Amino acid sequence: MLGHAIAPQPPSAQELARNLRSASRFPARDLIVRHWALLTTIALLIAATLGTVRVLLDHTNPITPIIGPVGAVFGGMFVYAAMILFVDRVVAPIPTTLDDVAASQVSVRRREIARGVAEHVALVIAIASAVVGVLAVWGIDVFDPRGPIGRSAGLFIAILLATTAYRAVKLWLDQEIALERWAATEEEGQGATAAAIGSTTRLGTLLGIVRGFLLASIFIVAIMIALDELGVNIGPLFAGAGLIGIAVSFGSQSLIKDMFSGMFYLIDDAFRTGEYIDIGLVKGTVEKISIRSFQLRHQNGPLNTVPFGEIKKLTNYSRDWVIVKLPIRVTYDTSVSHLNKVVKRISAELLEDEDVGPLFLQPLKSQGVYDMEDSAMVIRVKFMTRPNDQFLVRRAVYAKIRETFHAEGIKFAHRNVTVFVGSLDGQPVTPAQKAAAGAAIAPVVEDEAILQTAEEEDEGLPQP
């Protein structure tokens, strides 16, 4: 029997085990399927060792105390198997046809939760049955309410209820979070909204925080109940916890402010994981949201951790749509009506482009003359895209405008500064006069550079 347990499984049994593991996502069943041979071997070795020792020591009835625990263990396994069969056939039947699976995704998810909870209960009851059987074989009266086992019945019930509640809440919230992330991925594949690209939904973000809070609460309550069942007076613990809570509340007002601010920001759906936001002090892509703070990854790489209470104003660049307005400097001899017709033709050609056309929410339009400068007439064009698509479209628009304007003879106006020098009376410009002209131009060039840098920082979005 020992050799058979240690021997490798035949191919058919291995294939059956793989099928069972792939069909089950429950740890208890997976553990038994993977390691049944090892568990059986350990049980047989313990039984053989203890039986040999009792025979050598000439104990009376040396076999029953050894074979009994082994039988109790296998009896517990039989109870577990019977309860699992009852769960799979009655409590949460496994769908056998494609029509049953496709009938209702909600019912399938509820069935998985029910199976997980029922299997957990079955495992705990099976282990308790095996322990009771072992103790009964060893001559311990497990049904005596005054004995140590009888007094521990309340503790066992508390552990069963706490672990069952923990398992149920964890299964439910894990499935909801996975479903929300799957929905966001589907929206990304369909190109529904740029806000869904690389981000979970608001519900998925909130559920991640709620899950941690609920599981911690279940754990604390279970500890309190277990201590009470063991005879520990937990009244002073509550009193001490109350005093500590009052002291902490006075010393952690900013922490409470951060937590409540974060909760309301998430309820208001101000931002989600994966979205690009600007809160004034810092800007970047939201990478992680916790109870009191969140992390922003700047487009240049730095990771900033920001408490919720520090947010005074928040700008979200990843919602719904983006309008991009591009100024174009042309010379004063340009015909505005002709330029508008050229822009309209460029817009039609871009819409027909296979790569850029689907990214437009509104086509490229000319807004006419926007400004009149010393050396140029500024024409402005605009278009609308989804967030993060504007960079690719902007590059295509600039390239198409340059190519078409060159073909149509429309000239771009270059920035220049006119310096008036005093009467030269036909004399050439001296080096000193050239230096004076350069000094006059320098402030203008510097102001233009500062303005351009400020515009780039204001835009500040991560570009592909």
Short mmCIF file of C-alpha atoms in Angstrom, two decimals:
data_model
loop_
_atom_site.label_atom_id
_atom_site.label_comp_id
_atom_site.label_asym_id
_atom_site.label_seq_id
_atom_site.Cartn_x
_atom_site.Cartn_y
_atom_site.Cartn_z
CA MET A 1 0.00 0.00 0.00
CA LEU A 2 2.85 2.37 0.84
CA GLY A 3 4.58 1.60 -2.46
CA HIS A 4 1.37 2.21 -4.36
CA ALA A 5 0.92 5.61 -2.66
CA ILE A 6 4.48 6.66 -3.48
CA ALA A 7 4.43 5.34 -7.03
CA PRO A 8 3.75 7.89 -9.80
CA GLN A 9 0.22 8.23 -11.06
CA PRO A 10 -0.66 6.71 -14.42
CA PRO A 11 -1.20 9.16 -17.28
CA SER A 12 -4.98 8.91 -17.10
CA ALA A 13 -5.00 9.80 -13.41
CA GLN A 14 -2.61 12.70 -14.00
CA GLU A 15 -4.83 13.98 -16.76
CA LEU A 16 -7.86 13.68 -14.50
CA ALA A 17 -6.06 15.63 -11.76
CA ARG A 18 -5.14 18.39 -14.18
CA ASN A 19 -8.76 18.63 -15.31
CA LEU A 20 -9.95 18.87 -11.74
CA ARG A 21 -7.39 21.57 -10.94
CA SER A 22 -8.36 23.56 -14.00
CA ALA A 23 -12.06 23.25 -13.21
CA SER A 24 -11.67 24.29 -9.57
CA ARG A 25 -10.39 27.54 -8.19
CA PHE A 26 -10.79 26.55 -4.54
CA PRO A 27 -7.59 26.05 -2.51
CA ALA A 28 -8.79 23.15 -0.34
CA ARG A 29 -9.79 20.99 -3.27
CA ASP A 30 -6.65 21.92 -5.19
CA LEU A 31 -4.52 20.95 -2.17
CA ILE A 32 -6.10 17.51 -1.93
CA VAL A 33 -5.88 16.89 -5.67
CA ARG A 34 -2.23 17.90 -5.86
CA HIS A 35 -0.93 16.20 -2.71
CA TRP A 36 -3.26 13.28 -1.99
CA ALA A 37 -0.42 10.77 -2.39
CA LEU A 38 1.85 12.68 0.00
CA LEU A 39 -0.93 13.09 2.59
CA THR A 40 -1.76 9.38 2.44
CA THR A 41 1.90 8.44 2.76
CA ILE A 42 2.38 10.65 5.82
CA ALA A 43 -0.71 9.17 7.49
CA LEU A 44 0.45 5.60 6.84
CA LEU A 45 3.98 6.33 8.08
CA ILE A 46 2.69 7.86 11.32
CA ALA A 47 0.34 4.91 11.87
CA ALA A 48 3.05 2.34 11.20
CA THR A 49 5.58 4.10 13.45
CA LEU A 50 3.21 4.55 16.38
CA GLY A 51 1.88 1.00 16.02
CA THR A 52 5.38 -0.45 16.07
CA VAL A 53 6.28 1.55 19.17
CA ARG A 54 3.16 0.40 21.03
CA VAL A 55 3.81 -3.23 20.09
CA LEU A 56 7.42 -3.00 21.33
CA LEU A 57 6.22 -1.42 24.58
CA ASP A 58 3.70 -4.26 24.96
CA HIS A 59 0.71 -1.95 25.30
CA THR A 60 -2.71 -3.47 25.46
CA ASN A 61 -4.77 -3.13 22.27
CA PRO A 62 -1.91 -1.51 20.36
CA ILE A 63 -3.63 -1.35 16.99
CA THR A 64 -6.90 0.49 17.65
CA PRO A 65 -5.37 3.80 18.89
CA ILE A 66 -3.31 3.83 15.69
CA ILE A 67 -5.75 2.62 13.08
CA GLY A 68 -8.53 4.70 14.66
CA PRO A 69 -6.99 8.12 13.91
CA VAL A 70 -6.19 7.02 10.36
CA GLY A 71 -9.78 5.90 9.93
CA ALA A 72 -10.98 9.17 11.44
CA VAL A 73 -8.87 11.15 8.97
CA PHE A 74 -10.19 9.20 6.02
CA GLY A 75 -13.68 9.53 7.48
CA GLY A 76 -13.25 13.30 7.54
CA MET A 77 -12.14 13.18 3.93
CA PHE A 78 -15.24 11.14 3.10
CA VAL A 79 -17.44 13.72 4.86
CA TYR A 80 -15.72 16.49 2.91
CA ALA A 81 -16.21 14.66 -0.40
CA ALA A 82 -19.88 14.01 0.38
CA MET A 83 -20.51 17.65 1.26
CA ILE A 84 -18.70 18.85 -1.88
CA LEU A 85 -20.86 16.51 -3.95
CA PHE A 86 -23.94 17.94 -2.24
CA VAL A 87 -22.74 21.48 -2.97
CA ASP A 88 -22.03 20.74 -6.64
CA ARG A 89 -25.31 18.93 -7.20
CA VAL A 90 -27.78 20.85 -4.98
CA VAL A 91 -26.47 24.12 -3.51
CA ALA A 92 -24.58 25.47 -6.54
CA PRO A 93 -24.88 23.09 -9.52
CA ILE A 94 -22.07 23.29 -12.05
CA PRO A 95 -23.36 24.33 -15.53
CA THR A 96 -23.15 21.41 -17.94
CA THR A 97 -24.06 23.10 -21.23
CA LEU A 98 -23.07 26.29 -23.01
CA ASP A 99 -26.66 27.51 -22.77
CA ASP A 100 -26.54 27.22 -18.98
CA VAL A 101 -23.30 29.20 -18.84
CA ALA A 102 -24.54 31.93 -21.17
CA ALA A 103 -27.96 32.16 -19.56
CA SER A 104 -26.97 34.72 -16.94
CA GLN A 105 -23.51 35.99 -16.03
CA VAL A 106 -24.90 37.32 -12.75
CA SER A 107 -26.19 33.88 -11.71
CA VAL A 108 -22.85 32.33 -12.67
CA ARG A 109 -20.95 34.77 -10.46
CA ARG A 110 -23.35 34.18 -7.57
CA ARG A 111 -22.98 30.43 -8.03
CA GLU A 112 -19.20 30.75 -7.80
CA ILE A 113 -19.49 32.73 -4.57
CA ALA A 114 -21.94 30.20 -3.10
CA ARG A 115 -19.66 27.33 -4.07
CA GLY A 116 -16.65 28.99 -2.49
CA VAL A 117 -18.44 29.66 0.80
CA ALA A 118 -20.07 26.22 0.91
CA GLU A 119 -16.76 24.49 0.21
CA HIS A 120 -15.10 26.45 2.99
CA VAL A 121 -17.82 25.40 5.44
CA ALA A 122 -17.50 21.80 4.26
CA LEU A 123 -13.75 21.84 4.82
CA VAL A 124 -14.07 23.22 8.36
CA ILE A 125 -16.78 20.68 9.27
CA ALA A 126 -14.74 17.83 7.77
CA ILE A 127 -11.66 18.83 9.78
CA ALA A 128 -13.78 19.11 12.95
CA SER A 129 -15.28 15.67 12.29
CA ALA A 130 -11.84 14.14 11.87
CA VAL A 131 -10.57 15.76 15.09
CA VAL A 132 -13.63 14.59 17.02
CA GLY A 133 -13.16 11.07 15.66
CA VAL A 134 -9.51 10.99 16.68
CA LEU A 135 -10.29 12.24 20.19
CA ALA A 136 -13.13 9.74 20.57
CA VAL A 137 -10.85 6.86 19.59
CA TRP A 138 -8.31 8.03 22.15
CA GLY A 139 -10.97 7.88 24.86
CA ILE A 140 -11.64 11.60 25.31
CA ASP A 141 -15.28 12.49 25.93
CA VAL A 142 -15.79 15.26 23.38
CA PHE A 143 -19.47 15.70 24.26
CA ASP A 144 -18.91 16.57 27.91
CA PRO A 145 -19.89 20.26 28.22
CA ARG A 146 -17.63 20.62 31.23
CA GLY A 147 -14.59 19.22 29.43
CA PRO A 148 -12.05 21.29 27.50
CA ILE A 149 -13.51 20.22 24.15
CA GLY A 150 -17.08 21.03 25.18
CA ARG A 151 -16.07 24.45 26.44
CA SER A 152 -14.37 25.13 23.10
CA ALA A 153 -17.57 24.60 21.08
CA GLY A 154 -18.36 28.31 21.17
CA LEU A 155 -14.83 29.11 20.00
CA PHE A 156 -15.20 26.68 17.10
CA ILE A 157 -18.51 28.25 16.06
CA ALA A 158 -16.97 31.74 16.25
CA ILE A 159 -14.03 30.67 14.08
CA LEU A 160 -16.38 29.01 11.59
CA LEU A 161 -18.60 32.09 11.28
CA ALA A 162 -15.65 34.51 11.08
CA THR A 163 -13.77 32.55 8.44
CA THR A 164 -16.96 31.99 6.46
CA ALA A 165 -17.79 35.69 6.50
CA TYR A 166 -14.19 36.51 5.52
CA ARG A 167 -14.34 34.04 2.63
CA ALA A 168 -17.71 35.30 1.41
CA VAL A 169 -16.75 38.99 1.49
CA LYS A 170 -13.39 38.34 -0.16
CA LEU A 171 -14.91 36.24 -2.95
CA TRP A 172 -17.66 38.76 -3.63
CA LEU A 173 -15.44 41.83 -3.68
CA ASP A 174 -12.67 40.11 -5.68
CA GLN A 175 -15.21 39.13 -8.33
CA GLU A 176 -16.68 42.62 -8.46
CA ILE A 177 -13.24 44.21 -8.82
CA ALA A 178 -12.26 41.72 -11.53
CA LEU A 179 -15.54 42.41 -13.34
CA GLU A 180 -14.99 46.17 -13.23
CA ARG A 181 -11.46 45.84 -14.60
CA TRP A 182 -12.69 43.50 -17.31
CA ALA A 183 -15.35 46.06 -18.27
CA ALA A 184 -12.70 48.80 -18.46
CA THR A 185 -10.57 46.56 -20.69
CA GLU A 186 -13.53 45.90 -22.98
CA GLU A 187 -14.20 49.63 -23.28
CA GLU A 188 -10.54 50.16 -24.12
CA GLY A 189 -10.73 47.54 -26.87
CA GLN A 190 -13.86 49.14 -28.29
CA GLY A 191 -12.40 52.64 -28.02
CA ALA A 192 -15.37 53.82 -25.97
CA THR A 193 -13.71 56.55 -23.92
CA ALA A 194 -10.12 57.55 -23.26
CA ALA A 195 -10.91 57.62 -19.54
CA ALA A 196 -11.31 53.85 -19.62
CA ILE A 197 -7.91 53.33 -21.27
CA GLY A 198 -5.48 51.99 -18.70
CA SER A 199 -7.80 52.71 -15.80
CA THR A 200 -10.23 50.90 -13.59
CA THR A 201 -13.67 52.29 -12.98
CA ARG A 202 -14.64 54.31 -9.94
CA LEU A 203 -16.48 51.30 -8.48
CA GLY A 204 -13.36 49.16 -8.86
CA THR A 205 -11.28 51.79 -7.05
CA LEU A 206 -13.79 52.11 -4.20
CA LEU A 207 -14.21 48.35 -3.84
CA GLY A 208 -10.46 47.92 -3.34
CA ILE A 209 -10.60 50.25 -0.33
CA VAL A 210 -13.85 48.81 1.03
CA ARG A 211 -12.46 45.27 0.80
CA GLY A 212 -9.52 46.07 3.04
CA PHE A 213 -11.76 47.82 5.58
CA LEU A 214 -14.32 45.00 5.76
CA LEU A 215 -11.74 42.22 6.00
CA ALA A 216 -9.89 44.06 8.78
CA SER A 217 -13.19 44.58 10.64
CA ILE A 218 -14.08 40.88 10.38
CA PHE A 219 -10.64 39.92 11.67
CA ILE A 220 -10.85 42.25 14.69
CA VAL A 221 -14.37 41.13 15.61
CA ALA A 222 -13.31 37.47 15.32
CA ILE A 223 -10.36 38.07 17.66
CA MET A 224 -12.65 39.72 20.23
CA ILE A 225 -15.17 36.86 20.11
CA ALA A 226 -12.42 34.25 20.39
CA LEU A 227 -10.92 35.97 23.43
CA ASP A 228 -14.35 36.15 25.05
CA GLU A 229 -14.95 32.44 24.45
CA LEU A 230 -11.58 31.64 26.02
CA GLY A 231 -12.66 33.48 29.19
CA VAL A 232 -10.71 36.68 28.68
CA ASN A 233 -12.55 39.77 29.93
CA ILE A 234 -12.64 42.01 26.86
CA GLY A 235 -14.44 44.89 28.63
CA PRO A 236 -11.18 46.60 29.66
CA LEU A 237 -9.93 46.12 26.12
CA PHE A 238 -12.88 48.10 24.77
CA ALA A 239 -12.38 50.79 27.41
CA GLY A 240 -8.70 51.05 26.60
CA ALA A 241 -9.44 51.12 22.90
CA GLY A 242 -11.91 53.96 23.48
CA LEU A 243 -9.33 56.05 25.35
CA ILE A 244 -6.72 55.33 22.71
CA GLY A 245 -9.23 56.28 20.02
CA ILE A 246 -9.92 59.65 21.67
CA ALA A 247 -6.19 60.37 21.97
CA VAL A 248 -5.54 59.33 18.40
CA SER A 249 -8.47 61.40 17.10
CA PHE A 250 -6.99 64.57 18.61
CA GLY A 251 -3.54 63.81 17.30
CA SER A 252 -4.56 62.70 13.82
CA GLN A 253 -7.01 65.32 12.64
CA SER A 254 -5.12 65.68 9.37
CA LEU A 255 -5.29 61.91 8.86
CA ILE A 256 -9.08 61.91 9.35
CA LYS A 257 -9.36 64.90 7.03
CA ASP A 258 -7.38 63.05 4.36
CA MET A 259 -9.52 59.93 4.70
CA PHE A 260 -12.86 61.73 4.46
CA SER A 261 -11.64 63.97 1.64
CA GLY A 262 -10.50 60.92 -0.31
CA MET A 263 -13.80 59.16 0.22
CA PHE A 264 -15.78 62.10 -1.14
CA TYR A 265 -13.39 62.62 -4.06
CA LEU A 266 -13.94 59.00 -5.06
CA ILE A 267 -17.71 59.24 -4.59
CA ASP A 268 -17.75 62.37 -6.76
CA ASP A 269 -15.73 60.45 -9.38
CA ALA A 270 -13.18 63.26 -9.59
CA PHE A 271 -10.45 60.94 -10.89
CA ARG A 272 -9.66 57.28 -11.41
CA THR A 273 -6.58 55.12 -11.60
CA GLY A 274 -4.78 55.71 -14.89
CA GLU A 275 -6.05 59.25 -15.49
CA TYR A 276 -3.86 62.34 -15.90
CA ILE A 277 -4.69 65.10 -13.40
CA ASP A 278 -3.26 68.44 -12.26
CA ILE A 279 -3.74 69.55 -8.65
CA GLY A 280 -1.64 72.71 -8.87
CA LEU A 281 1.38 71.59 -6.87
CA VAL A 282 2.04 68.49 -8.97
CA LYS A 283 0.60 66.78 -12.02
CA GLY A 284 0.80 63.29 -13.46
CA THR A 285 -0.95 59.96 -14.02
CA VAL A 286 -2.75 58.38 -11.05
CA GLU A 287 -1.01 55.07 -10.35
CA LYS A 288 -2.34 54.03 -6.93
CA ILE A 289 -5.14 55.13 -4.60
CA SER A 290 -5.09 54.26 -0.90
CA ILE A 291 -7.22 55.29 2.07
CA ARG A 292 -5.53 58.64 2.81
CA SER A 293 -3.38 59.41 -0.24
CA PHE A 294 -2.74 58.66 -3.88
CA GLN A 295 0.33 58.50 -6.10
CA LEU A 296 0.94 60.59 -9.22
CA ARG A 297 3.55 59.61 -11.78
CA HIS A 298 4.87 62.71 -13.56
CA GLN A 299 5.49 62.39 -17.30
CA ASN A 300 9.22 62.81 -16.63
CA GLY A 301 9.29 59.88 -14.18
CA PRO A 302 9.08 61.18 -10.57
CA LEU A 303 6.45 59.57 -8.36
CA ASN A 304 4.60 61.98 -6.05
CA THR A 305 2.50 60.87 -3.05
CA VAL A 306 -0.26 63.38 -2.30
CA PRO A 307 -2.64 63.29 0.72
CA PHE A 308 -6.27 63.89 -0.25
CA GLY A 309 -6.56 66.77 2.21
CA GLU A 310 -3.93 68.77 0.29
CA ILE A 311 -6.10 69.03 -2.84
CA LYS A 312 -7.57 72.50 -3.30
CA LYS A 313 -8.28 72.36 -7.02
CA LEU A 314 -8.19 69.40 -9.37
CA THR A 315 -8.09 69.39 -13.19
CA ASN A 316 -8.71 66.11 -14.97
CA TYR A 317 -7.28 65.86 -18.50
CA SER A 318 -8.59 62.35 -19.21
CA ARG A 319 -12.34 62.82 -19.43
CA ASP A 320 -14.66 62.78 -22.43
CA TRP A 321 -12.95 64.97 -25.05
CA VAL A 322 -10.17 67.46 -25.76
CA ILE A 323 -10.23 70.52 -28.03
CA VAL A 324 -6.86 71.51 -29.50
CA LYS A 325 -6.36 75.00 -30.97
CA LEU A 326 -3.30 75.58 -33.15
CA PRO A 327 -2.09 79.10 -34.09
CA ILE A 328 -0.54 79.41 -37.58
CA ARG A 329 1.51 82.46 -38.53
CA VAL A 330 1.20 83.49 -42.20
CA THR A 331 2.27 86.57 -44.11
CA TYR A 332 -0.02 89.56 -44.58
CA ASP A 333 -0.39 88.96 -48.31
CA THR A 334 -2.25 85.66 -47.64
CA SER A 335 -5.89 85.47 -48.77
CA VAL A 336 -7.98 84.44 -45.77
CA SER A 337 -10.78 82.99 -47.90
CA HIS A 338 -8.31 80.89 -49.88
CA LEU A 339 -6.67 79.73 -46.65
CA ASN A 340 -10.05 78.64 -45.22
CA LYS A 341 -10.73 76.57 -48.36
CA VAL A 342 -7.32 74.94 -48.07
CA VAL A 343 -7.95 74.08 -44.40
CA LYS A 344 -11.31 72.54 -45.31
CA ARG A 345 -9.62 70.35 -47.93
CA ILE A 346 -6.94 69.34 -45.43
CA SER A 347 -9.70 68.36 -42.97
CA ALA A 348 -11.40 66.14 -45.56
CA GLU A 349 -8.12 64.40 -46.41
CA LEU A 350 -7.31 63.77 -42.74
CA LEU A 351 -10.76 62.27 -42.13
CA GLU A 352 -10.13 59.80 -44.94
CA ASP A 353 -6.79 58.74 -43.44
CA GLU A 354 -7.00 55.21 -42.00
CA ASP A 355 -4.77 55.97 -39.00
CA VAL A 356 -5.82 59.49 -38.04
CA GLY A 357 -9.39 59.75 -39.33
CA PRO A 358 -11.07 57.55 -36.67
CA LEU A 359 -9.45 59.63 -33.90
CA PHE A 360 -11.38 62.80 -34.73
CA LEU A 361 -14.51 63.61 -32.73
CA GLN A 362 -14.86 66.90 -34.62
CA PRO A 363 -12.98 67.60 -37.85
CA LEU A 364 -10.31 70.23 -38.37
CA LYS A 365 -11.86 73.71 -38.72
CA SER A 366 -10.48 77.16 -39.40
CA GLN A 367 -11.38 79.91 -36.93
CA GLY A 368 -10.13 82.66 -39.23
CA VAL A 369 -7.84 85.49 -38.16
CA TYR A 370 -7.07 85.22 -34.48
CA ASP A 371 -4.42 87.91 -33.98
CA MET A 372 -2.40 90.55 -35.84
CA GLU A 373 1.28 90.80 -34.94
CA ASP A 374 4.09 93.04 -36.16
CA SER A 375 5.36 90.53 -38.67
CA ALA A 376 2.54 88.02 -39.10
CA MET A 377 -1.16 87.40 -39.34
CA VAL A 378 -2.16 84.62 -36.93
CA ILE A 379 -4.75 82.13 -38.18
CA ARG A 380 -6.11 79.56 -35.71
CA VAL A 381 -7.45 76.07 -36.46
CA LYS A 382 -9.02 73.62 -34.02
CA PHE A 383 -10.14 69.99 -33.75
CA MET A 384 -11.61 67.65 -31.11
CA THR A 385 -10.36 64.18 -30.09
CA ARG A 386 -10.49 61.84 -27.15
CA PRO A 387 -7.95 62.46 -24.38
CA ASN A 388 -4.40 61.33 -25.27
CA ASP A 389 -5.28 61.07 -28.97
CA GLN A 390 -4.59 64.75 -29.60
CA PHE A 391 -0.83 64.33 -29.82
CA LEU A 392 -0.89 61.92 -32.74
CA VAL A 393 -3.54 63.98 -34.50
CA ARG A 394 -1.64 67.22 -33.89
CA ARG A 395 1.48 65.83 -35.52
CA ALA A 396 -0.53 64.72 -38.53
CA VAL A 397 -2.27 68.13 -38.77
CA TYR A 398 1.01 70.06 -38.65
CA ALA A 399 2.60 67.82 -41.29
CA LYS A 400 -0.42 68.10 -43.59
CA ILE A 401 -0.64 71.88 -43.20
CA ARG A 402 3.04 72.34 -44.01
CA GLU A 403 2.80 70.12 -47.09
CA THR A 404 -0.42 71.66 -48.42
CA PHE A 405 0.52 75.28 -47.70
CA HIS A 406 3.80 74.79 -49.58
CA ALA A 407 1.91 73.35 -52.57
CA GLU A 408 -0.63 76.22 -52.50
CA GLY A 409 1.99 78.96 -52.19
CA ILE A 410 0.90 80.06 -48.71
CA LYS A 411 3.93 81.39 -46.86
CA PHE A 412 4.59 81.05 -43.17
CA ALA A 413 5.65 84.24 -41.42
CA HIS A 414 8.91 83.95 -39.52
CA ARG A 415 9.44 85.91 -36.35
CA ASN A 416 11.65 88.95 -36.86
CA VAL A 417 12.53 92.13 -35.04
CA THR A 418 13.07 95.42 -36.89
CA VAL A 419 15.73 97.65 -35.39
CA PHE A 420 15.80 101.28 -36.47
CA VAL A 421 19.27 102.78 -36.48
CA GLY A 422 19.91 106.51 -36.61
CA SER A 423 20.85 108.21 -39.85
CA LEU A 424 24.00 106.62 -41.28
CA ASP A 425 24.48 109.19 -44.10
CA GLY A 426 25.48 106.37 -46.45
CA GLN A 427 28.12 105.04 -44.05
CA PRO A 428 28.37 101.27 -43.35
CA VAL A 429 27.15 99.92 -40.01
CA THR A 430 29.93 99.84 -37.45
CA PRO A 431 30.52 96.92 -35.03
CA ALA A 432 29.32 99.09 -32.17
CA GLN A 433 26.01 99.74 -33.96
CA LYS A 434 25.63 96.00 -34.64
CA ALA A 435 26.20 95.29 -30.95
CA ALA A 436 23.61 97.90 -30.01
CA ALA A 437 21.08 96.29 -32.38
CA GLY A 438 21.79 92.87 -30.85
CA ALA A 439 21.32 94.26 -27.37
CA ALA A 440 17.95 95.70 -28.42
CA ILE A 441 16.81 92.34 -29.82
CA ALA A 442 17.96 90.26 -26.80
CA PRO A 443 15.05 91.12 -24.42
CA VAL A 444 12.51 90.29 -27.11
CA VAL A 445 14.12 86.92 -27.82
CA GLU A 446 14.32 86.18 -24.10
CA ASP A 447 10.63 87.02 -23.56
CA GLU A 448 9.63 84.77 -26.48
CA ALA A 449 11.67 81.87 -25.01
CA ILE A 450 10.09 82.33 -21.57
CA LEU A 451 6.60 82.43 -23.08
CA GLN A 452 7.21 79.28 -25.11
CA THR A 453 8.56 77.44 -22.05
CA ALA A 454 5.53 78.49 -19.99
CA GLU A 455 3.15 77.24 -22.68
CA GLU A 456 4.91 73.86 -22.78
CA GLU A 457 4.74 73.53 -18.98
CA ASP A 458 1.06 74.48 -18.93
CA GLU A 459 0.30 71.80 -21.48
CA GLY A 460 2.30 69.32 -19.43
CA LEU A 461 0.56 66.18 -20.73
CA PRO A 462 2.53 62.99 -21.35
CA GLN A 463 3.07 62.72 -25.08
CA PRO A 464 3.55 59.41 -26.85
#
